[in-house]
XYZ file of C-alpha atoms in Angstrom:
736
model
C 107.872 101.897 109.638
C 109.095 103.883 106.616
C 112.740 103.620 107.625
C 112.427 99.844 108.120
C 111.349 99.048 104.544
C 113.786 97.263 102.230
C 112.375 97.409 98.660
C 115.014 94.887 97.528
C 113.367 92.029 99.450
C 112.129 89.462 96.929
C 114.083 90.752 93.937
C 116.307 87.665 93.657
C 116.019 83.882 93.974
C 114.845 82.573 97.329
C 117.565 82.251 99.966
C 116.157 81.122 103.307
C 117.541 78.906 106.089
C 116.906 75.177 105.698
C 113.393 74.596 107.078
C 112.660 72.233 109.943
C 109.626 70.483 111.351
C 106.475 70.428 109.228
C 107.827 73.358 107.177
C 110.398 70.951 105.722
C 107.585 68.837 104.227
C 105.958 71.593 102.149
C 106.560 71.440 98.413
C 107.064 74.489 96.210
C 105.672 74.142 92.656
C 106.167 77.729 91.519
C 109.250 79.915 90.900
C 111.397 80.414 93.963
C 111.693 84.181 93.635
C 109.575 87.112 94.753
C 109.614 88.846 91.336
C 109.467 92.212 93.088
C 111.443 95.273 92.009
C 113.019 98.096 94.034
C 111.800 100.926 91.778
C 110.204 104.165 92.871
C 106.462 103.738 93.471
C 103.623 105.842 94.836
C 101.027 104.058 97.015
C 98.503 102.530 94.599
C 99.845 104.977 92.024
C 99.658 104.802 88.267
C 103.415 105.070 87.735
C 106.518 103.198 88.843
C 110.092 103.677 87.643
C 113.099 101.384 87.870
C 116.346 100.316 86.230
C 115.627 98.227 83.129
C 117.570 95.061 82.347
C 114.811 93.269 80.431
C 114.641 90.628 83.173
C 111.463 88.674 83.889
C 108.794 89.777 84.781
C 109.215 93.423 85.861
C 112.016 94.442 83.495
C 114.343 94.639 86.498
C 116.830 92.076 87.685
C 118.743 88.989 86.669
C 116.308 86.384 85.444
C 114.941 84.769 82.327
C 111.372 83.509 81.944
C 110.679 81.114 84.824
C 107.435 79.360 85.738
C 108.717 76.802 88.251
C 111.779 75.946 90.307
C 114.883 78.088 90.753
C 114.864 80.926 88.196
C 117.391 80.801 85.369
C 119.700 83.764 84.986
C 119.498 86.104 82.029
C 122.351 88.253 83.392
C 125.274 87.295 85.599
C 125.315 90.680 87.337
C 123.111 93.712 87.880
C 122.887 95.745 84.660
C 120.664 98.356 83.059
C 120.102 99.954 79.672
C 118.107 102.804 81.202
C 115.102 103.462 83.407
C 111.543 102.518 82.492
C 108.026 102.972 83.831
C 104.882 100.943 84.693
C 106.432 97.804 86.147
C 104.434 94.867 87.465
C 104.949 93.941 91.126
C 105.660 90.336 92.051
C 103.621 88.763 89.277
C 104.472 85.820 87.061
C 103.227 85.352 83.515
C 101.042 88.452 83.111
C 101.652 89.089 79.420
C 102.222 91.586 77.976
C 104.700 93.641 79.924
C 105.032 97.411 80.139
C 108.397 99.164 80.700
C 107.530 102.072 78.436
C 109.478 105.291 77.752
C 112.997 104.175 78.634
C 115.155 107.085 79.810
C 118.899 106.551 79.362
C 121.565 108.988 80.580
C 124.722 108.583 78.468
C 128.183 109.910 77.773
C 128.528 107.399 74.931
C 127.379 107.890 71.313
C 123.707 107.357 70.486
C 124.672 104.202 68.566
C 125.319 102.530 71.942
C 121.808 103.185 73.213
C 120.844 99.511 73.603
C 123.967 98.421 75.437
C 123.887 97.726 79.175
C 125.859 99.359 81.946
C 126.760 97.686 85.215
C 124.875 98.947 88.240
C 127.777 99.787 90.526
C 125.532 100.776 93.428
C 121.814 100.690 94.133
C 119.707 102.201 96.899
C 115.969 102.345 97.408
C 113.305 103.484 99.841
C 109.548 103.853 99.421
C 109.076 106.375 96.599
C 112.773 106.636 95.710
C 115.297 104.636 93.696
C 118.951 105.504 93.052
C 121.760 103.839 91.131
C 125.245 104.581 89.859
C 126.210 103.332 86.398
C 129.707 102.141 85.572
C 130.211 105.207 83.365
C 129.992 107.384 86.467
C 126.468 108.735 85.970
C 124.393 108.856 89.156
C 120.632 108.401 88.783
C 117.756 109.113 91.143
C 114.043 108.658 90.453
C 110.905 109.518 92.358
C 107.264 109.356 91.334
C 103.905 110.942 92.006
C 100.449 109.449 91.415
C 100.692 110.053 87.649
C 104.240 111.290 87.125
C 107.919 110.452 87.402
C 110.888 112.730 88.002
C 114.420 111.633 87.085
C 117.572 113.392 88.304
C 120.942 112.539 86.778
C 124.376 113.723 87.892
C 127.015 113.514 85.173
C 130.794 113.335 85.244
C 132.535 116.043 83.284
C 132.040 115.304 79.583
C 131.804 117.328 76.332
C 128.899 115.303 74.917
C 126.486 114.085 77.592
C 122.981 112.941 76.736
C 119.590 112.124 78.188
C 117.766 109.896 75.711
C 114.095 108.923 75.853
C 113.259 105.871 73.744
C 109.578 105.699 72.764
C 109.932 102.401 70.875
C 111.031 100.079 73.666
C 108.659 98.049 75.807
C 108.300 94.637 77.374
C 111.102 92.265 78.312
C 114.218 90.670 76.849
C 112.598 87.251 76.669
C 111.060 85.472 73.665
C 107.687 87.015 72.812
C 108.075 89.411 75.723
C 108.270 92.598 73.660
C 105.458 95.128 73.550
C 105.499 97.056 70.270
C 103.860 100.426 69.669
C 101.269 100.326 66.892
C 101.249 104.066 66.345
C 103.264 106.915 67.759
C 103.777 110.656 67.588
C 106.351 112.970 69.136
C 106.312 116.745 69.135
C 108.762 119.383 70.361
C 106.572 121.975 72.066
C 109.321 124.457 72.992
C 112.896 124.259 74.257
C 112.955 121.821 77.165
C 109.429 120.553 76.525
C 108.367 117.544 74.435
C 105.108 115.628 74.314
C 103.945 112.489 72.569
C 101.873 109.362 72.536
C 102.303 105.682 71.780
C 99.472 103.235 71.191
C 100.289 99.875 72.780
C 97.893 96.937 73.048
C 95.104 99.276 71.997
C 95.869 101.824 74.730
C 96.945 105.408 73.927
C 99.636 106.207 76.494
C 100.608 109.863 76.481
C 103.582 111.603 78.042
C 104.475 115.237 78.631
C 108.175 115.785 79.359
C 110.104 118.750 80.730
C 113.908 118.850 80.955
C 115.822 121.584 82.782
C 119.072 121.268 80.763
C 118.502 124.732 79.313
C 121.797 124.996 77.446
C 121.605 121.522 75.884
C 120.295 120.844 72.392
C 116.900 119.186 72.081
C 116.422 116.802 69.141
C 114.219 114.026 67.887
C 115.836 110.907 66.461
C 114.754 107.938 64.336
C 116.666 104.705 63.756
C 119.490 106.216 65.867
C 119.853 109.107 63.408
C 119.370 112.620 64.668
C 116.719 114.935 63.251
C 118.347 118.254 64.187
C 115.667 120.338 62.480
C 112.788 117.973 63.155
C 110.045 119.191 65.464
C 107.571 116.351 64.957
C 107.575 112.636 64.201
C 104.417 110.725 63.223
C 104.311 106.956 62.760
C 100.858 105.812 61.727
C 101.285 102.094 61.127
C 104.138 100.284 62.852
C 104.687 96.576 62.265
C 107.243 94.268 63.885
C 109.090 94.129 60.565
C 109.140 97.912 60.149
C 109.792 99.025 63.721
C 112.894 101.163 64.136
C 113.979 102.793 67.401
C 112.794 106.367 67.807
C 112.575 109.021 70.457
C 114.078 112.281 71.626
C 117.115 113.496 73.494
C 118.874 116.388 75.085
C 122.638 116.695 74.466
C 125.292 119.072 75.697
C 128.437 119.653 77.712
C 128.284 118.405 81.295
C 130.343 119.850 84.082
C 131.446 117.610 86.953
C 128.432 116.702 89.074
C 125.974 118.627 86.910
C 122.391 117.641 87.688
C 119.749 117.309 84.991
C 116.093 116.757 85.839
C 113.598 115.081 83.520
C 109.959 115.452 84.614
C 107.341 113.238 83.005
C 103.568 113.358 83.312
C 101.500 110.454 81.989
C 97.914 109.980 80.908
C 95.742 107.532 79.009
C 93.679 110.480 77.732
C 96.039 112.609 75.710
C 99.002 114.915 76.111
C 96.971 117.798 77.520
C 95.874 115.675 80.445
C 99.432 114.335 80.803
C 100.612 117.940 81.163
C 97.926 118.685 83.761
C 98.830 115.522 85.668
C 102.495 116.513 85.786
C 101.807 120.020 87.022
C 99.276 118.784 89.587
C 101.774 116.244 90.910
C 104.680 118.696 91.046
C 102.950 121.851 92.247
C 104.305 125.341 91.668
C 107.939 124.620 92.561
C 108.055 121.545 90.351
C 111.352 119.974 91.387
C 112.687 116.502 92.138
C 113.171 117.411 95.783
C 109.632 118.656 96.380
C 108.063 115.653 94.639
C 110.241 113.262 96.633
C 109.311 114.998 99.880
C 105.606 114.708 99.075
C 105.850 111.057 98.126
C 107.849 110.230 101.255
C 105.277 111.996 103.429
C 102.459 109.993 101.836
C 104.340 106.731 102.344
C 105.147 107.573 105.963
C 101.502 108.249 106.727
C 100.410 104.930 105.243
C 103.186 102.781 106.645
C 102.636 104.225 110.106
C 99.075 102.899 109.970
C 100.488 99.557 111.150
C 103.251 99.317 113.738
C 104.691 96.361 115.642
C 106.712 96.087 118.832
C 109.947 94.126 118.599
C 113.600 94.631 119.398
C 114.519 92.431 116.446
C 115.394 94.862 113.647
C 115.357 92.112 111.018
C 111.840 90.961 111.864
C 110.630 94.567 111.861
C 112.231 95.070 108.436
C 110.575 91.982 106.949
C 107.190 93.016 108.335
C 107.469 96.655 107.228
C 108.461 95.573 103.735
C 105.454 93.247 103.570
C 103.192 96.190 104.398
C 104.951 98.238 101.711
C 104.565 95.526 99.061
C 100.879 95.255 99.976
C 100.300 98.903 99.044
C 101.811 99.046 95.535
C 98.965 97.654 93.432
C 96.422 97.978 91.907
C 97.130 101.186 89.983
C 94.471 103.799 90.688
C 94.065 106.217 87.776
C 90.875 108.196 88.250
C 89.482 109.862 85.110
C 92.018 108.020 82.947
C 90.064 105.253 81.220
C 90.989 105.251 77.536
C 87.972 103.081 76.739
C 85.112 105.333 77.871
C 84.985 109.114 77.952
C 83.185 109.894 81.202
C 85.063 110.728 84.364
C 85.200 108.422 87.324
C 87.224 105.685 89.014
C 89.534 103.586 86.869
C 92.077 100.968 87.937
C 94.502 98.655 86.199
C 97.166 96.144 87.219
C 94.533 94.085 88.975
C 96.910 91.410 87.851
C 96.206 88.562 90.249
C 92.708 88.933 91.674
C 92.801 85.217 92.533
C 95.696 85.983 94.901
C 94.707 89.382 96.323
C 90.972 89.011 96.997
C 91.477 87.034 100.218
C 94.184 89.085 101.921
C 95.259 92.261 100.127
C 91.814 93.710 99.428
C 90.753 93.129 103.070
C 93.960 94.893 104.152
C 93.179 97.879 101.925
C 89.635 97.860 103.308
C 91.050 98.290 106.801
C 93.661 100.914 105.950
C 91.926 102.875 103.178
C 88.209 102.074 103.042
C 87.471 105.047 100.773
C 89.955 103.770 98.194
C 88.410 100.306 98.292
C 84.986 101.824 97.602
C 86.638 103.577 94.640
C 88.089 100.239 93.539
C 84.706 98.528 93.801
C 83.065 101.245 91.710
C 85.822 100.904 89.126
C 85.116 97.176 88.895
C 81.389 97.850 88.493
C 82.092 100.409 85.777
C 84.226 97.864 83.931
C 81.348 95.393 84.205
C 78.940 97.939 82.760
C 81.260 98.984 79.945
C 82.800 95.616 79.072
C 80.300 93.002 80.203
C 81.841 91.325 83.245
C 83.428 91.855 86.625
C 87.090 91.226 85.808
C 89.282 88.506 87.234
C 92.313 90.496 86.084
C 92.657 93.895 84.460
C 95.815 95.314 82.903
C 96.612 98.477 80.984
C 95.442 96.928 77.725
C 92.330 96.659 75.584
C 90.500 93.423 76.275
C 92.698 92.982 79.291
C 90.611 90.463 81.245
C 92.261 87.316 79.905
C 92.322 85.427 83.159
C 88.995 83.598 83.317
C 90.620 80.199 83.854
C 92.210 81.364 87.119
C 88.934 81.979 88.927
C 85.304 83.097 88.828
C 83.239 85.691 90.707
C 86.086 86.983 92.862
C 85.029 90.642 93.075
C 81.844 89.379 94.752
C 83.724 88.729 97.995
C 84.869 92.342 98.262
C 81.398 93.685 97.546
C 79.938 91.421 100.239
C 82.473 92.676 102.792
C 81.752 96.309 101.935
C 78.019 95.662 102.305
C 78.555 94.028 105.714
C 80.553 97.063 106.841
C 77.932 99.493 105.587
C 80.454 101.614 103.717
C 78.881 104.416 101.717
C 79.375 105.282 98.074
C 78.117 102.186 96.222
C 74.815 101.910 94.372
C 73.828 98.446 95.571
C 71.000 98.016 93.065
C 73.533 98.648 90.307
C 76.002 96.285 91.951
C 73.402 93.528 92.314
C 72.598 93.565 88.602
C 76.240 93.126 87.616
C 76.991 90.534 90.293
C 74.136 88.323 89.139
C 74.956 88.794 85.471
C 78.609 87.984 86.063
C 77.684 84.708 87.782
C 76.231 83.486 84.502
C 79.179 84.217 82.221
C 81.954 81.873 81.134
C 82.140 78.943 83.584
C 78.963 80.223 85.207
C 76.833 78.953 82.354
C 78.068 75.408 82.888
C 77.519 75.790 86.637
C 73.977 77.009 86.045
C 73.039 74.178 83.678
C 74.927 71.236 85.266
C 75.297 72.214 88.884
C 79.098 72.271 88.667
C 81.858 73.667 86.459
C 85.212 72.308 85.387
C 87.814 72.960 86.749
C 86.144 72.112 90.043
C 87.728 75.105 91.762
C 85.325 77.231 89.700
C 82.419 75.332 91.249
C 83.602 76.568 94.651
C 84.157 80.099 93.316
C 80.705 80.305 91.770
C 78.861 78.798 94.707
C 80.595 81.281 96.989
C 79.873 84.083 94.521
C 76.171 83.285 94.732
C 76.409 83.357 98.523
C 78.153 86.750 98.432
C 75.572 88.112 96.019
C 72.994 86.850 98.504
C 74.460 89.265 101.050
C 73.543 92.116 98.711
C 70.107 90.624 98.028
C 69.469 90.548 101.756
C 70.668 94.138 102.084
C 68.192 95.171 99.383
C 65.360 93.107 100.865
C 65.083 90.999 97.710
C 63.883 87.763 99.293
C 63.229 85.998 95.989
C 66.792 86.632 94.786
C 68.179 85.672 98.176
C 66.279 82.375 98.089
C 67.611 81.590 94.613
C 71.170 82.458 95.586
C 71.082 80.309 98.720
C 70.000 77.373 96.580
C 72.783 77.975 94.050
C 75.371 78.488 96.801
C 74.651 75.003 98.125
C 76.060 73.522 94.912
C 79.556 73.619 96.419
C 78.796 70.029 97.447
C 78.862 68.957 93.798
C 82.599 69.628 93.673
C 83.458 67.063 96.364
C 83.907 63.306 96.374
C 82.205 61.981 99.508
C 84.362 58.845 99.411
C 87.593 60.782 99.862
C 86.372 63.979 101.503
C 88.393 65.886 98.877
C 87.554 67.646 95.660
C 86.842 65.519 92.633
C 89.611 64.908 90.129
C 89.892 67.811 87.727
C 92.426 70.126 86.166
C 93.388 72.766 88.698
C 95.161 76.067 88.143
C 98.656 76.015 89.678
C 97.925 73.144 92.026
C 96.038 69.908 92.592
C 92.737 69.000 94.204
C 94.549 68.956 97.554
C 95.493 72.623 97.332
C 91.871 73.628 96.733
C 90.134 71.089 99.003
C 90.504 73.129 102.175
C 89.050 76.420 101.020
C 87.038 78.204 103.711
C 83.460 77.907 102.497
C 80.337 79.574 103.851
C 79.087 76.251 105.268
C 82.145 74.623 106.802
C 80.092 72.532 109.211
C 78.540 70.713 106.254
C 81.941 70.532 104.557
C 83.432 68.777 107.604
C 80.432 66.443 107.863
C 80.946 65.514 104.186
C 84.538 64.525 105.036
C 83.369 62.215 107.815
C 83.377 64.560 110.818
C 85.976 66.407 112.860
C 88.539 63.634 113.257
C 88.452 62.596 109.616
C 88.697 66.214 108.472
C 91.624 66.937 110.788
C 93.347 63.785 109.536
C 93.028 65.049 105.956
C 94.466 68.393 107.004
C 97.316 66.769 108.950
C 98.320 64.743 105.902
C 98.102 67.837 103.709
C 100.339 69.873 106.030
C 102.866 67.057 106.390
C 102.522 66.166 110.063
C 104.674 63.059 110.482
C 105.944 63.199 106.881
C 109.534 63.176 105.691
C 111.227 66.363 104.433
C 110.940 67.050 100.712
C 113.465 68.242 98.141
C 112.426 71.398 96.302
C 112.631 71.669 92.494
C 115.921 72.975 91.160
C 116.685 75.010 88.065
C 114.614 73.982 85.028
C 113.015 70.972 86.756
C 111.915 68.099 84.559
C 108.371 66.901 84.002
C 108.802 63.778 86.125
C 110.231 65.782 89.015
C 107.239 68.104 88.956
C 104.752 65.262 88.674
C 106.297 63.547 91.683
C 106.053 66.755 93.686
C 102.433 67.384 92.793
C 101.636 63.752 93.638
C 102.580 64.457 97.268
C 99.331 66.390 97.629
C 101.142 68.738 99.956
C 100.716 72.330 101.140
C 102.629 74.843 99.018
C 104.088 76.701 101.995
C 103.187 80.139 100.599
C 105.406 79.571 97.590
C 102.021 80.040 95.899
C 98.581 81.180 97.061
C 95.838 78.667 96.082
C 95.924 77.114 99.565
C 96.819 80.264 101.525
C 93.686 80.071 103.707
C 93.935 76.321 104.433
C 95.719 76.674 107.826
C 92.544 78.203 109.286
C 90.336 75.298 108.164
C 91.399 73.658 111.443
C 89.390 76.295 113.334
C 86.135 74.866 112.022
C 87.014 71.425 113.400
C 87.861 72.808 116.841
C 91.651 72.614 116.427
C 93.023 76.187 116.507
C 96.194 74.718 118.035
C 97.001 73.123 114.679
C 96.475 76.465 112.947
C 98.969 77.997 115.380
C 101.579 75.360 114.501
C 101.203 75.742 110.738
C 101.131 79.540 110.758
C 104.169 79.626 113.063
C 106.084 77.479 110.567
C 105.174 79.736 107.651
C 105.767 83.105 109.297
C 109.110 82.207 110.848
C 110.589 79.941 108.177
C 109.163 81.005 104.814
C 109.960 84.745 104.972
C 113.230 86.526 105.645
C 115.405 89.562 104.943
C 117.457 90.318 101.852
C 116.875 89.971 98.149
C 116.025 86.280 98.529
C 113.594 86.762 101.401
C 110.344 85.631 99.732
C 109.377 81.983 99.086
C 107.594 82.728 95.810
C 106.052 85.381 93.588
C 104.601 88.227 95.646
C 101.703 88.461 93.170
C 100.803 92.131 93.506
C 100.951 91.941 97.294
C 98.926 88.746 97.697
C 101.823 87.029 99.459
C 102.944 90.029 101.509
C 99.453 90.904 102.741
C 99.011 87.295 103.919
C 102.167 87.725 105.978
C 100.918 91.014 107.460
C 97.650 89.475 108.649
C 99.387 86.330 109.909
C 101.830 88.368 111.990
C 98.965 90.328 113.547
C 97.144 87.181 114.693
C 94.226 87.740 112.322
C 92.961 86.145 109.143
C 90.121 87.784 107.183
C 87.560 85.424 105.669
C 86.809 87.446 102.562
C 83.115 87.967 101.948
C 81.978 86.750 105.381
C 82.705 89.790 107.577
C 84.813 87.523 109.731
C 88.303 87.438 111.267
C 89.788 84.196 112.548
C 92.220 84.448 115.478
C 95.598 82.803 116.049
C 98.733 83.703 118.068
C 100.309 86.969 116.840
C 103.970 87.109 115.884
C 104.733 90.282 117.855
C 104.300 91.254 121.494
C 102.097 94.159 120.494
C 100.895 95.913 117.386
C 98.726 98.839 116.405
C 96.641 98.947 113.248
C 94.255 101.369 111.612
C 90.924 99.686 110.906
C 88.044 100.968 108.796
C 86.369 102.774 111.718
C 88.922 102.965 114.496
C 92.347 102.012 115.766
C 92.997 98.451 116.888
C 95.659 97.647 119.471
C 96.830 94.037 119.660
C 98.591 92.827 122.806
C 100.018 89.348 123.474
C 100.505 88.595 127.167
C 103.056 85.873 127.866
C 104.636 86.444 124.461
C 108.073 84.923 123.823
C 110.116 86.275 120.929
C 109.910 83.516 118.297
C 112.749 81.907 116.376
C 112.728 79.886 113.121
C 111.990 76.282 114.015
C 111.519 77.282 117.640
C 108.634 76.444 119.973
C 105.062 77.365 119.107
C 102.830 79.430 121.363
C 99.105 78.819 121.703
C 96.127 80.966 122.651
C 94.739 80.353 126.131
C 92.281 83.276 126.175
C 91.277 86.413 124.267
C 89.536 89.633 125.262
C 88.250 92.545 123.191
C 88.087 95.746 125.219
C 88.177 93.596 128.334
C 85.255 91.347 127.376
C 86.091 87.630 126.966
C 86.120 86.222 123.430
C 85.399 82.518 123.785
C 85.148 81.881 120.055
C 88.083 81.605 117.661
C 86.670 84.431 115.563
C 85.383 87.998 115.725
C 82.904 89.640 113.354
C 84.587 92.089 111.016
C 82.023 94.826 111.667
C 83.013 94.619 115.348
C 86.776 94.444 114.879
C 86.758 97.316 112.371
C 85.529 99.577 115.187
C 88.949 99.236 116.788
C 89.725 98.751 120.472
C 92.120 96.522 122.373
C 92.437 92.892 121.319
C 94.399 91.059 124.008
C 95.730 87.527 123.667
C 97.035 85.401 126.515
C 99.583 82.907 125.182
C 101.133 79.741 126.607
C 103.497 77.001 125.466
C 100.762 74.354 125.458
C 97.262 74.482 123.989
C 94.159 74.765 126.147
C 90.430 74.620 125.480
C 90.098 78.037 123.862
C 88.388 77.904 120.474
C 87.612 74.185 120.581
C 83.903 74.546 121.255
C 82.976 78.021 120.039
C 83.757 77.564 116.370
C 83.432 80.034 113.487
C 79.930 80.282 112.045
C 78.677 78.162 109.177
C 76.055 80.143 107.308
C 74.267 78.449 104.406
C 72.052 81.552 104.339
C 73.741 84.995 104.620
C 72.861 86.661 107.916
C 73.376 90.231 109.023
C 76.712 90.526 110.809
C 77.218 86.756 110.689
C 75.927 86.332 114.219
C 75.365 82.655 115.110
């Protein structure tokens, strides 16, 4: 799958064929752009590196700040002022923004450092990015887990330069800059420089080696060279006093001369940055060896999921979705700048509210040991900082996302407990899960029985249910009893007259987008709505069955246009993720055929090839991982040890699960087309045994085996009677 990945998918405004059928009725409230970047990344690595234009929100690309509609251009063509590190992936407004340590190869004077050069060509593959600037310099970048290696080829020139700017950071949008508070640079020896900047309370260190042995090495401040300077200390930088500063190598370049710049990073000082670089590079320490190692790692991961199709475009879109699902969070063991002990540490958990339902379950399947590491990192953060984070960036006090959701880590911990994965102290986890349920919105939930916004009532009730899984594991019957009682408060969020959530203020959506969440007691949820037929009718209206096509917001849409769109109460079509699980709500009312129709419309009309191939922000892989599961015919119900089944999008697939390899086969499969006919499940077997229900327990599916679907062009009775479990009280394995 490595050779099928196109890292440029999602980097520009959405360009997809005009949708048809129910897909034409879905309304997109959020920016119509993937917000991805094509830079060099290591799987779940600490470092990324890409061309820097100052564009929103990764520092790469063409666009200005955009929170809805078609993004507005900041640049009319692809440009760069250098190459930066630590980009976000597919997020929206996750302030502040990184893009530290800009490296700029030049044949122009230092005074022109902040200008931009046209990107004449660009290429990218997993772990590698290359570009040619309009001054003739060719750039290549690769990365390791905690390092980056740049290689530049220069045209013949008497005064070529490689400049590293320590002062730059953030984006070229209002209030998008990230300023260093303190900084120090030090020339260690010829070809070796080290330093540190303190940004948002985080000490980010770098150790740099350059192999341009015959070039001069100098520090500079305010674009003035310090030829004899070996050290620069800035103890108190303010926005009004900030001047550009950094270092550079300068000399005569012969035609095609290659210069390598190797950079190790750490949040714990320059000595650890040096060790990280040398560990990542090994004894040979070259661009080529690091690239080979990174490619090998990517190949091993991407080959963990394969699909069978003769359609190269569909394979490319799928492979890229897998790739985008494996970029974040950033794992940086032993790197916490906030506590001194060693152990797991992660950052760029930028959109937990988007990734907890699809991306974290995907990582659990592909890399269960890393997910245990992630869970322990979250528990350490809770112990050190007082709560299980909803989002966590490379910044002090980084969990600033409480309004987006509550108790989301609880779902992952429940899944890991169901699977019996080793390496977590469950007594320790239970303490922090229960404590976290009482913070922020949890206090209101505890005292009143609900929390505003009402989506937090659902989050917290489900969090109590997930914590109940751990209580049951520990044999704590008193805690389990209390949690079951608290979990039942999900009812308080709903209006029994409408069958929908009560009016409230909802994050990036309306009550409609949150009304069809998959709860732990869906049977009671459907009864509250008036029974199967009434619930299906609500879903049909939400998904636009029988509705007229809609017009999507344009560039800089007005307030009235957005209000009218929200008033439709319509599915967001994976332009955003609050209602990403809603298509599977049909399963609980005995209508898996409807799920098949909705998922078919999303998979084959909302995703495509090319830079405009995503319908909305990828949100750290939340969008892409949804697509991966949907194509495989599976949807994980996070926290419930449960996979819901629907028709797969490929004739066959193979996937590494937590404890074995799963083969997926679709008999009677017809290669799908956008807007083409839908296929339905007639029967399912797992290792030859019939699966009458529309679901399989996760602990069973994670063992691997052969999952075989029989498909047809009309729906049958499969899945109508044997519905997914509704479990007011957590039960081992979720057996009915």
